[in-house]
mmCIF file of C-alpha atoms in Angstrom:
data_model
loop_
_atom_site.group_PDB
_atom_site.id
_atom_site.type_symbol
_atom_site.label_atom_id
_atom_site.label_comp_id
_atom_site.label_asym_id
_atom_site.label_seq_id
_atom_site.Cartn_x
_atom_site.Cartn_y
_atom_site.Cartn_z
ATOM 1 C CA UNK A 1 0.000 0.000 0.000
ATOM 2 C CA UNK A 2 2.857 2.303 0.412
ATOM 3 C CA UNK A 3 4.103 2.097 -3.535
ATOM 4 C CA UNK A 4 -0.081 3.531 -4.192
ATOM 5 C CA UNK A 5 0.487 5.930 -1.672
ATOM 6 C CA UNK A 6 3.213 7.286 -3.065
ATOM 7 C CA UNK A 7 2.576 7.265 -6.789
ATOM 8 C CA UNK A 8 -0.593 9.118 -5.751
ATOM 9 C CA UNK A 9 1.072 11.589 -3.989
ATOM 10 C CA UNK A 10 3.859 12.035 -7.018
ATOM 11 C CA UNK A 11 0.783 12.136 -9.368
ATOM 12 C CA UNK A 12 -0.971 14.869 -7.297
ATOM 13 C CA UNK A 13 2.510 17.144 -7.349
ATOM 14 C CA UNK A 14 2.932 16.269 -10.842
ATOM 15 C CA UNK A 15 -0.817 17.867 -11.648
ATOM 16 C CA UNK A 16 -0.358 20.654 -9.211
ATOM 17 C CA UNK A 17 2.716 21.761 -10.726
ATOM 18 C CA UNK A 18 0.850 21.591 -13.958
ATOM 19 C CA UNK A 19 -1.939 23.904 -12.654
ATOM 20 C CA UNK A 20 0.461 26.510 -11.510
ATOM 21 C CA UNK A 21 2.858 26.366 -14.628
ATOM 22 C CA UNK A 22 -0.277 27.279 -16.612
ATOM 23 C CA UNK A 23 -1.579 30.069 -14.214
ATOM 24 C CA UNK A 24 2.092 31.404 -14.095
ATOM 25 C CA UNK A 25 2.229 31.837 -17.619
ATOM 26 C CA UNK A 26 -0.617 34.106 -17.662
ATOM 27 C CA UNK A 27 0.499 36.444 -14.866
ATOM 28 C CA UNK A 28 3.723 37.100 -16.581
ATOM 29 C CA UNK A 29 2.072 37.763 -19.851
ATOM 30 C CA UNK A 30 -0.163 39.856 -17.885
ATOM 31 C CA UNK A 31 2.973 41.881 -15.985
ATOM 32 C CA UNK A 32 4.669 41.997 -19.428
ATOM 33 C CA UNK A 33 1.514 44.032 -20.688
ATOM 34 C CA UNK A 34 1.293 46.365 -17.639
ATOM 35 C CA UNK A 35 5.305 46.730 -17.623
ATOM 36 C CA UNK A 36 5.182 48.141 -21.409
ATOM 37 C CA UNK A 37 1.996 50.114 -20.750
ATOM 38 C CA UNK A 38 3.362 51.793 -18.001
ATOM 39 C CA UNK A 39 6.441 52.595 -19.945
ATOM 40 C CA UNK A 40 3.917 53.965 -22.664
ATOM 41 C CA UNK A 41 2.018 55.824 -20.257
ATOM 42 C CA UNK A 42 5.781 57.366 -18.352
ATOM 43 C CA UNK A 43 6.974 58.688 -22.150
ATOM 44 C CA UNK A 44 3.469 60.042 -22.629
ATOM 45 C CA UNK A 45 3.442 62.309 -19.464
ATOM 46 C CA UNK A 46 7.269 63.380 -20.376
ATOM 47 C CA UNK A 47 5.986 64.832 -23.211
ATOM 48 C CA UNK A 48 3.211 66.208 -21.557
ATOM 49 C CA UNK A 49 5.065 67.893 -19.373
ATOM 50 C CA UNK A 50 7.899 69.348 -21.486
ATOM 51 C CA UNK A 51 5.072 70.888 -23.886
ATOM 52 C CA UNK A 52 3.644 72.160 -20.800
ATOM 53 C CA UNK A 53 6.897 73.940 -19.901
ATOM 54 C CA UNK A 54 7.127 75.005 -23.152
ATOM 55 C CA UNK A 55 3.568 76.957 -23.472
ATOM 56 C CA UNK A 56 4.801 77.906 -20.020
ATOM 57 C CA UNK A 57 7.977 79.394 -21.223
ATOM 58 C CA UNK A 58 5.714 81.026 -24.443
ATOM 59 C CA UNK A 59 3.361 82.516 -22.097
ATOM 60 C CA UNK A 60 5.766 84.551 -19.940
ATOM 61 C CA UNK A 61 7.214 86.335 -22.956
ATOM 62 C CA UNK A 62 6.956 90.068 -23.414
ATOM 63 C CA UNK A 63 4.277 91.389 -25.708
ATOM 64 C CA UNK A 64 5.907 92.561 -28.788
ATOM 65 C CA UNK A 65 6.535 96.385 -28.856
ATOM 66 C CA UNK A 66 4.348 98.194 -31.132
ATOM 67 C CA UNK A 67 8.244 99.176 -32.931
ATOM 68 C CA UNK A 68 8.596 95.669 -34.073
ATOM 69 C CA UNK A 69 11.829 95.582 -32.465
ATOM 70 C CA UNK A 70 10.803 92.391 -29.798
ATOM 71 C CA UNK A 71 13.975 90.667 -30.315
ATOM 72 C CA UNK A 72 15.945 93.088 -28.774
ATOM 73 C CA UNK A 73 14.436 94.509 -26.224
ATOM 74 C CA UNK A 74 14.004 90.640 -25.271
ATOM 75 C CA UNK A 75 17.893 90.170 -25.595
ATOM 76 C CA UNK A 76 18.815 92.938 -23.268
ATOM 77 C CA UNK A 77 16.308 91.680 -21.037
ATOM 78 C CA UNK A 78 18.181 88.931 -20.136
ATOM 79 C CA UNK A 79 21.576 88.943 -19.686
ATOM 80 C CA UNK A 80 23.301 86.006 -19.847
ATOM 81 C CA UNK A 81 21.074 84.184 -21.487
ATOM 82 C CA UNK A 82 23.080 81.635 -23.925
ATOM 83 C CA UNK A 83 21.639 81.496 -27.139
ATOM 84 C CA UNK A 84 21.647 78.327 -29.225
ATOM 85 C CA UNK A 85 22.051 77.313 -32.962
ATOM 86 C CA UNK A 86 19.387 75.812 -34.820
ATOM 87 C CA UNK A 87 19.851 74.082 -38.183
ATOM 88 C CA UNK A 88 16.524 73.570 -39.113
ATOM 89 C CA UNK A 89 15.870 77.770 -38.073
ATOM 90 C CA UNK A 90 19.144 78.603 -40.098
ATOM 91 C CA UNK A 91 18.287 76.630 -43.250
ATOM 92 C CA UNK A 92 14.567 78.018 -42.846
ATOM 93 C CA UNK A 93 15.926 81.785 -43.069
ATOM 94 C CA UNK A 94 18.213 80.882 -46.176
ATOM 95 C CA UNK A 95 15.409 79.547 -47.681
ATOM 96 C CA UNK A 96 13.098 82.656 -46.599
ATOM 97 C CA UNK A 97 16.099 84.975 -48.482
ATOM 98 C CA UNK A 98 15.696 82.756 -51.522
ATOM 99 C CA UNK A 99 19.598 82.541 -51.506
ATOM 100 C CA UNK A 100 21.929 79.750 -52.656
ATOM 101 C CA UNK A 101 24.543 77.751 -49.628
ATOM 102 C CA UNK A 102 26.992 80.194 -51.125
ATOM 103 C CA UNK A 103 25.398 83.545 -50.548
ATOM 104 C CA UNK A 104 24.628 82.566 -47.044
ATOM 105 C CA UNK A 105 28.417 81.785 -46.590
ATOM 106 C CA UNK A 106 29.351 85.058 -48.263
ATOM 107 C CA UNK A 107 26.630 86.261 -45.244
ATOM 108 C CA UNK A 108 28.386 84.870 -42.800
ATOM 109 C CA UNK A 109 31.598 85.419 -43.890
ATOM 110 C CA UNK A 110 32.608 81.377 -44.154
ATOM 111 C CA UNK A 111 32.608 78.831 -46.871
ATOM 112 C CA UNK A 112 29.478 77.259 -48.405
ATOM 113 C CA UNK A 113 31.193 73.666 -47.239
ATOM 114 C CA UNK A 114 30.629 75.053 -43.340
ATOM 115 C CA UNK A 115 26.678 76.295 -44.580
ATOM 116 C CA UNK A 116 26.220 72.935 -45.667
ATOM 117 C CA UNK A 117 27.573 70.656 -42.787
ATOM 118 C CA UNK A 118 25.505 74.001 -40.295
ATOM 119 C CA UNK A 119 22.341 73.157 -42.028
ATOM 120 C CA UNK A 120 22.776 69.577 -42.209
ATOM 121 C CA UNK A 121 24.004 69.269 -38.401
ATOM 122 C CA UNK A 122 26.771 67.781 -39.291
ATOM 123 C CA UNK A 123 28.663 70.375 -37.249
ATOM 124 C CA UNK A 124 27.359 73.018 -35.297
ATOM 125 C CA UNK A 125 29.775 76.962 -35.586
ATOM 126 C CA UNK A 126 32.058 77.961 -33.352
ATOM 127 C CA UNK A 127 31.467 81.132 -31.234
ATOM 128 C CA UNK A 128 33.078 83.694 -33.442
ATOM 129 C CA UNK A 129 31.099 81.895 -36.352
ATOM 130 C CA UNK A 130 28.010 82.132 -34.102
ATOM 131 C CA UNK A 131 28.175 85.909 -33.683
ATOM 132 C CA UNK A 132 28.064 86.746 -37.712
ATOM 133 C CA UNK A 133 25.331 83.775 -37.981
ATOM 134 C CA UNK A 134 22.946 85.264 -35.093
ATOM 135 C CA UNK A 135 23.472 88.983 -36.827
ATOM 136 C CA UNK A 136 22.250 87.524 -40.028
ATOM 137 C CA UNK A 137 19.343 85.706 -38.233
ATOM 138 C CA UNK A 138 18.262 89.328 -37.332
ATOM 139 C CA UNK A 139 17.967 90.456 -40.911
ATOM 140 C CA UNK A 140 15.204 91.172 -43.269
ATOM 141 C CA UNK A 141 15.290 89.826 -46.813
ATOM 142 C CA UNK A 142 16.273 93.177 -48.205
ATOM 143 C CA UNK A 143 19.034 93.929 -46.155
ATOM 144 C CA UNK A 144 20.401 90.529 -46.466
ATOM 145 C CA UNK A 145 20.214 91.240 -50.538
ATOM 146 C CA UNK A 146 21.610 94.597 -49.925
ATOM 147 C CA UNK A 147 24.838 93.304 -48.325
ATOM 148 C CA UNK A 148 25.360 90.481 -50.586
ATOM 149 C CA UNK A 149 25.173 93.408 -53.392
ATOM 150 C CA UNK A 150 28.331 95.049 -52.256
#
């Protein structure tokens, strides 16, 4: 009687462990889906909240002055303040002049080589490159033509 008590009780493990291996695999499944949702759900409030900053940052902005001249009164506003090149912002005004990669470096005072790797982001100017590329960020279509005329 003790060889049918035994093989009973391996046969109930054996089926037990069964049962559990089954349940198991659907809780990790289930943890695997909350896991990535979570992670879905973390990106989607980062971006939430760094649009959020940035309407925040819009909103505390100066009115522009009836002058036009925003830019600079919002430059001397804040000293200090480091500003940063943009590619996309620099290829945008050199398309706005309706000039070729070589005007713009004639602009700037650099080779059309160094317009092309700016605007590509390749490479981003040095500071005494910077200076000359801000300046011509600040001009108007005409007086960009104006100076590429002399």
């Amino acid at each position: 009687m003790t060889t049918f008590a035994e093989s009973l009780k391996k046969e109930m493990s054996r089926l037990a462990k069964k049962e559990q291996k089954g349940e198991l695999t659907a809780l990790r499944k289930a943890v695997t889906a909350h896991r990535s949702e979570i992670a879905g759900l973390k990106r989607q409030v980062k971006g939430l909240l760094s649009a959020h900053k940035a309407l925040a940052k819009g909103l505390s902005r100066p009115a522009a002055s009836p002058s036009g001249d925003n830019k600079e009164n919002t430059a001397k506003s804040r000293p200090g303040r480091k500003r940063i090149f943009n590619a996309e912002a620099f290829a945008a005004k050199r398309a706005s002049f309706g000039i070729t990669q070589g005007q713009m470096a004639k602009l700037v005072d650099s080779s059309s080589l160094s317009v092309y790797k700016w605007e590509s982001g390749q490479v981003t100017p040095r500071a005494a490159q910077l200076e000359r590329i801000f300046a011509v960020m600040q001009m108007g279509k005409r007086e960009a033509r104006a100076v590429l005329e002399q």
